Amino acid sequence: MKLSVLDQSPVSRGNTPVDALRETTKLAQETEKLGYHRFWVSEHHSTKSLAGSSPEVLISHLAANTNTMRIGSGGVLLPHYSPYKVAENFRMLETLNPNRIDLGLGRAPGGMPNVTKALAGGNSMGMDRYLEQVNELASYLKGEDPHRMNVRATPLGHTTPDMWLLGSSAASSMMAAQRGLGYTFAHFINGDGGATVVDRYLNRFVPSEFNDTPKTNVAIFVICGETEEEAEYLASSLDLAILLIEQGKSGEGFPSPDEAHQFPYSVFDKERIRENRSRMIVGNPKQVKQQIEELASKYQTQEVIVNTITHDFESRLKSYRLIAEAFELKENASLDKTNCNN
């Protein structure tokens, strides 16, 4: 099994966006050493709790500060943008970093309606054109001229970024299957029904110039501690953060576990936290390994993307390290490399 990373550049209370982006860079470097397969960054706008607003720029920085790990977007919110310009951005990234770049695409607004309006320059968002945009982008990435205007996305190179559609419902999975693209289910957004969605993708996949066979992974919140008690303590911060986001009260960054334990939860709040735990894996290394393996089996995939958010960076990095050790990622990566050389 491959394990990968989704990092949203979380801003903890008491820290700044500068701190968050430095931590993202450090996390990419350290998880590469630990044996994680790929490192994706997200796109969010006009929020004080997540610093990653421009994945293309951040990917360039991360690729320059790592060596072998795949770096990509999880994901670029395509309805806001010109497919041609997105293709040029990622052709440039791929040319600078051959065989290392992933282009993950999403169709979510990425913020409140005023954010959507600002990104579109006052125009309406092209949600109804999403499949058309995906097809157009795929053509440009392959060096084609989809509108026959003698226009191609440059620089043209010998390799092409891997293209993924990201989603938390059936719509994106059917698009990915029809176009022969990789598909990521965002279990950390929607903890229900994902296995059925992925099964439909697998059964309806049409081979393409991008992929001969289906390619999937699943992303989930994971918090691992040396003990179950430590993990639960750390996870209480994320529990509260998600609750406050749902209530439109995200405020100044992610709260600490101490704040979480002092929060005056209502009966409804406690029930929401319990329901939101379907989007997380929390426990000690043995428990986390077992639950990740069960999740992968349920989703019929060989890759799980880990999204860990804790209040302090050292706990976040420690969680990734404990998971890597539980799966023996470094040892398996070395074995794979040896087998490839033989």
XYZ file of C-alpha atoms in Angstrom:
342
model
C 0.000 0.000 0.000
C 1.050 3.569 -0.710
C 0.481 6.350 1.791
C 0.416 9.978 0.710
C -0.172 13.394 2.280
C -2.785 16.101 1.828
C -1.725 19.288 3.591
C -4.058 22.285 3.879
C -1.466 24.598 5.473
C -3.515 24.992 8.682
C -2.978 28.151 10.723
C -3.100 27.375 14.439
C -4.225 30.005 16.905
C -1.196 32.015 17.953
C 0.567 31.354 14.636
C 0.589 33.214 11.323
C 0.141 32.179 7.666
C 3.912 32.560 7.329
C 4.331 29.906 10.029
C 1.789 27.656 8.301
C 3.541 27.757 4.930
C 6.934 27.141 6.508
C 5.422 24.126 8.259
C 3.996 22.848 4.965
C 7.471 23.019 3.415
C 9.038 21.246 6.381
C 6.305 18.612 6.356
C 6.902 17.869 2.669
C 10.620 17.421 3.292
C 10.128 15.190 6.327
C 7.352 13.016 4.861
C 9.482 12.468 1.765
C 12.209 11.074 4.062
C 9.596 8.905 5.801
C 8.584 7.250 2.518
C 5.255 8.880 1.670
C 4.395 8.644 -2.025
C 2.902 12.034 -2.920
C 2.229 15.400 -1.269
C -0.827 17.411 -2.296
C -1.795 20.948 -1.277
C -5.271 22.468 -1.326
C -6.932 25.667 -2.510
C -8.914 27.819 -0.069
C -9.704 31.512 -0.202
C -10.398 34.352 2.226
C -9.963 32.223 5.341
C -7.768 32.845 8.389
C -7.465 29.148 9.235
C -5.954 27.761 5.981
C -3.046 29.505 4.247
C -2.992 27.662 0.907
C -4.723 29.952 -1.603
C -2.525 29.274 -4.658
C -1.572 25.601 -5.100
C 0.337 26.233 -8.349
C 2.764 28.607 -6.622
C 3.106 26.404 -3.555
C 3.709 23.295 -5.685
C 6.611 25.037 -7.427
C 8.168 25.895 -4.071
C 7.656 22.399 -2.637
C 9.009 20.650 -5.708
C 12.148 22.809 -5.517
C 12.591 21.863 -1.853
C 12.090 18.101 -2.254
C 13.751 15.519 -4.477
C 11.664 12.504 -5.470
C 8.185 12.754 -3.948
C 5.299 13.513 -6.302
C 3.898 17.004 -5.641
C 0.446 18.150 -6.671
C -2.839 19.893 -6.096
C -5.706 18.596 -4.064
C -7.024 20.440 -5.892
C -7.197 23.330 -8.334
C -10.799 24.607 -8.445
C -11.175 24.534 -12.223
C -14.573 26.290 -12.652
C -12.914 29.537 -11.538
C -10.223 29.478 -14.208
C -9.296 29.185 -17.857
C -8.418 25.553 -18.707
C -5.734 26.863 -21.032
C -3.977 28.804 -18.283
C -4.226 25.910 -15.832
C -2.686 23.669 -18.498
C 0.199 26.096 -19.012
C 0.814 26.363 -15.266
C 1.055 22.595 -14.905
C 2.969 22.044 -18.130
C 5.521 24.477 -16.726
C 5.622 22.654 -13.394
C 6.006 19.287 -15.147
C 8.759 20.590 -17.433
C 10.697 21.838 -14.421
C 10.014 18.612 -12.460
C 9.542 15.728 -14.929
C 7.381 12.803 -13.763
C 6.717 14.433 -10.383
C 3.647 16.636 -10.835
C -0.007 15.772 -10.154
C -2.903 17.952 -11.279
C -5.856 17.251 -9.008
C -9.039 19.115 -9.927
C -12.049 20.083 -7.837
C -15.305 21.853 -8.577
C -16.089 23.305 -5.130
C -16.474 27.092 -4.723
C -13.479 27.270 -2.350
C -15.112 29.922 -0.190
C -18.230 32.029 0.306
C -20.233 33.431 -2.670
C -18.347 36.725 -2.498
C -15.107 34.778 -2.969
C -16.508 33.104 -6.051
C -17.471 36.496 -7.470
C -14.038 37.940 -6.736
C -12.233 35.007 -8.392
C -14.423 35.244 -11.462
C -13.906 38.993 -11.815
C -17.625 39.578 -11.372
C -18.650 36.850 -13.833
C -20.663 33.762 -12.936
C -18.834 30.576 -12.007
C -18.807 27.950 -14.769
C -20.096 24.988 -12.766
C -22.336 23.871 -15.645
C -19.270 23.707 -17.918
C -17.118 21.584 -15.619
C -16.960 18.461 -17.811
C -16.322 20.617 -20.868
C -13.512 22.389 -18.979
C -12.002 19.062 -17.879
C -11.952 17.790 -21.471
C -10.465 21.036 -22.734
C -7.760 20.986 -20.062
C -6.916 17.353 -20.804
C -6.463 18.189 -24.493
C -4.171 21.120 -23.760
C -2.088 19.020 -21.358
C -1.540 16.476 -24.130
C -0.237 19.188 -26.470
C -3.418 19.324 -28.546
C -5.316 22.288 -30.007
C -8.930 21.540 -28.923
C -10.498 24.639 -30.509
C -8.383 24.496 -33.701
C -7.101 28.030 -33.158
C -3.427 27.097 -33.558
C -3.017 27.480 -29.791
C -1.144 25.010 -27.607
C -0.252 25.006 -23.918
C 3.470 25.546 -23.539
C 6.119 24.576 -22.707
C 5.640 21.319 -24.597
C 7.669 18.515 -23.052
C 8.147 14.761 -23.131
C 6.101 14.098 -19.993
C 2.604 15.081 -18.857
C 1.282 15.744 -15.340
C -0.927 13.029 -13.880
C -4.530 14.236 -13.917
C -7.010 13.424 -11.138
C -10.589 14.413 -10.415
C -11.387 14.943 -6.738
C -14.853 14.574 -5.292
C -17.098 13.638 -2.390
C -20.108 12.461 -4.436
C -20.918 10.419 -7.529
C -20.830 13.223 -10.114
C -17.060 13.672 -10.265
C -16.430 9.924 -10.184
C -18.545 9.420 -13.313
C -16.672 12.223 -15.085
C -13.356 10.648 -14.117
C -14.511 7.218 -15.313
C -15.787 8.538 -18.657
C -12.588 10.531 -19.313
C -10.219 7.803 -18.097
C -8.743 9.924 -15.301
C -7.629 9.059 -11.793
C -10.225 9.553 -9.046
C -9.824 10.641 -5.418
C -12.687 10.344 -2.942
C -12.584 12.983 -0.194
C -13.663 10.857 2.763
C -12.479 13.632 5.078
C -15.296 15.759 3.631
C -17.978 13.084 3.288
C -17.731 9.986 5.459
C -20.749 8.230 3.919
C -21.216 6.345 0.674
C -17.736 6.760 -0.740
C -17.093 3.066 -1.296
C -20.164 2.819 -3.532
C -19.044 5.884 -5.503
C -15.597 4.387 -6.103
C -17.104 1.023 -7.063
C -19.160 2.743 -9.780
C -16.019 4.479 -11.034
C -14.165 1.165 -11.234
C -17.005 -0.531 -13.122
C -17.521 2.301 -15.626
C -13.919 3.294 -16.269
C -13.024 3.887 -19.934
C -9.292 3.597 -20.826
C -7.721 6.799 -22.113
C -4.440 8.362 -23.157
C -3.934 9.150 -19.442
C -4.640 5.723 -17.921
C -5.108 2.203 -19.283
C -6.725 1.036 -16.053
C -8.611 2.726 -13.180
C -6.535 4.669 -10.660
C -7.950 5.597 -7.258
C -7.100 6.793 -3.793
C -9.033 7.990 -0.764
C -8.244 10.946 1.525
C -9.124 10.944 5.225
C -8.287 12.829 8.410
C -5.856 10.771 10.522
C -4.419 11.576 13.933
C -1.995 9.087 15.465
C -0.462 9.244 18.927
C 1.799 6.907 20.847
C -1.288 5.953 22.862
C -4.989 6.100 22.124
C -5.349 8.660 24.909
C -2.759 10.958 23.343
C -4.428 10.680 19.939
C -7.847 11.500 21.393
C -6.414 14.530 23.180
C -4.860 15.818 19.942
C -7.992 15.057 17.924
C -10.190 17.131 20.227
C -8.719 20.210 18.547
C -9.857 19.043 15.110
C -13.239 18.031 16.509
C -13.835 21.579 17.715
C -12.397 23.177 14.574
C -14.772 21.259 12.284
C -17.716 22.053 14.561
C -16.939 25.765 14.500
C -16.487 25.743 10.720
C -19.897 24.117 10.345
C -21.374 26.859 12.512
C -19.628 29.636 10.594
C -17.423 30.454 13.583
C -13.993 29.309 12.446
C -12.414 32.509 13.780
C -8.671 32.947 14.168
C -7.220 29.596 13.248
C -7.321 26.102 14.738
C -7.915 25.845 18.503
C -5.681 24.008 20.961
C -6.712 20.779 22.733
C -6.923 22.746 25.990
C -9.416 25.138 24.372
C -11.353 22.152 23.066
C -11.608 20.558 26.510
C -12.838 23.814 28.046
C -15.441 24.495 25.351
C -19.103 24.529 26.541
C -20.499 21.877 24.176
C -24.242 21.499 23.812
C -25.922 18.125 23.352
C -26.240 18.939 19.648
C -22.523 19.828 19.458
C -21.520 16.490 20.963
C -23.723 14.629 18.495
C -22.176 16.514 15.547
C -18.688 15.654 16.801
C -19.672 12.002 17.048
C -21.019 12.058 13.478
C -17.956 13.868 12.155
C -15.721 11.131 13.520
C -16.832 9.055 10.515
C -14.459 11.317 8.553
C -11.460 10.521 10.797
C -9.165 7.788 11.981
C -7.857 8.394 15.519
C -5.733 6.081 17.640
C -2.365 4.551 18.433
C -0.152 3.182 15.617
C -1.623 -0.321 15.718
C -5.197 0.976 15.663
C -4.482 3.486 12.907
C -2.735 0.910 10.714
C -5.633 -1.505 11.047
C -8.242 1.157 10.269
C -6.312 2.506 7.267
C -6.016 -1.023 5.863
C -9.737 -1.578 6.418
C -10.513 1.718 4.691
C -8.323 0.817 1.708
C -10.027 -2.569 1.424
C -13.470 -0.954 1.610
C -12.515 1.471 -1.169
C -10.734 -1.200 -3.261
C -7.653 1.025 -3.456
C -3.944 0.674 -2.848
C -3.390 4.288 -1.788
C -4.644 6.278 1.187
C -3.997 10.015 1.473
C -3.492 11.128 5.068
C -4.658 14.592 6.142
C -3.437 15.348 9.660
C -4.284 18.602 11.436
C -3.153 19.177 15.011
C -2.673 22.428 16.876
C 1.108 22.217 17.043
C 3.382 21.220 14.203
C 5.508 18.753 16.163
C 2.434 16.663 16.979
C 1.442 16.730 13.310
C 4.854 15.582 12.177
C 4.975 12.949 14.929
C 1.628 11.562 13.754
C 2.963 11.118 10.223
C 6.130 9.511 11.589
C 4.221 7.011 13.738
C 2.039 6.030 10.772
C 5.080 5.633 8.509
C 6.770 3.422 11.078
C 3.629 1.309 11.540
C 3.526 0.662 7.773
C 7.335 0.389 7.461
C 7.211 2.882 4.583
C 10.964 3.487 4.377
C 11.760 -0.214 4.375
C 9.142 -0.945 1.711
C 10.317 1.969 -0.445
C 13.891 0.672 -0.270
C 12.720 -2.824 -1.198
C 10.751 -1.507 -4.176
C 13.792 0.421 -5.391
C 15.987 -2.662 -5.054
C 13.499 -4.792 -7.003
C 13.338 -2.173 -9.780
C 17.118 -2.206 -10.086
C 17.314 -5.999 -10.298
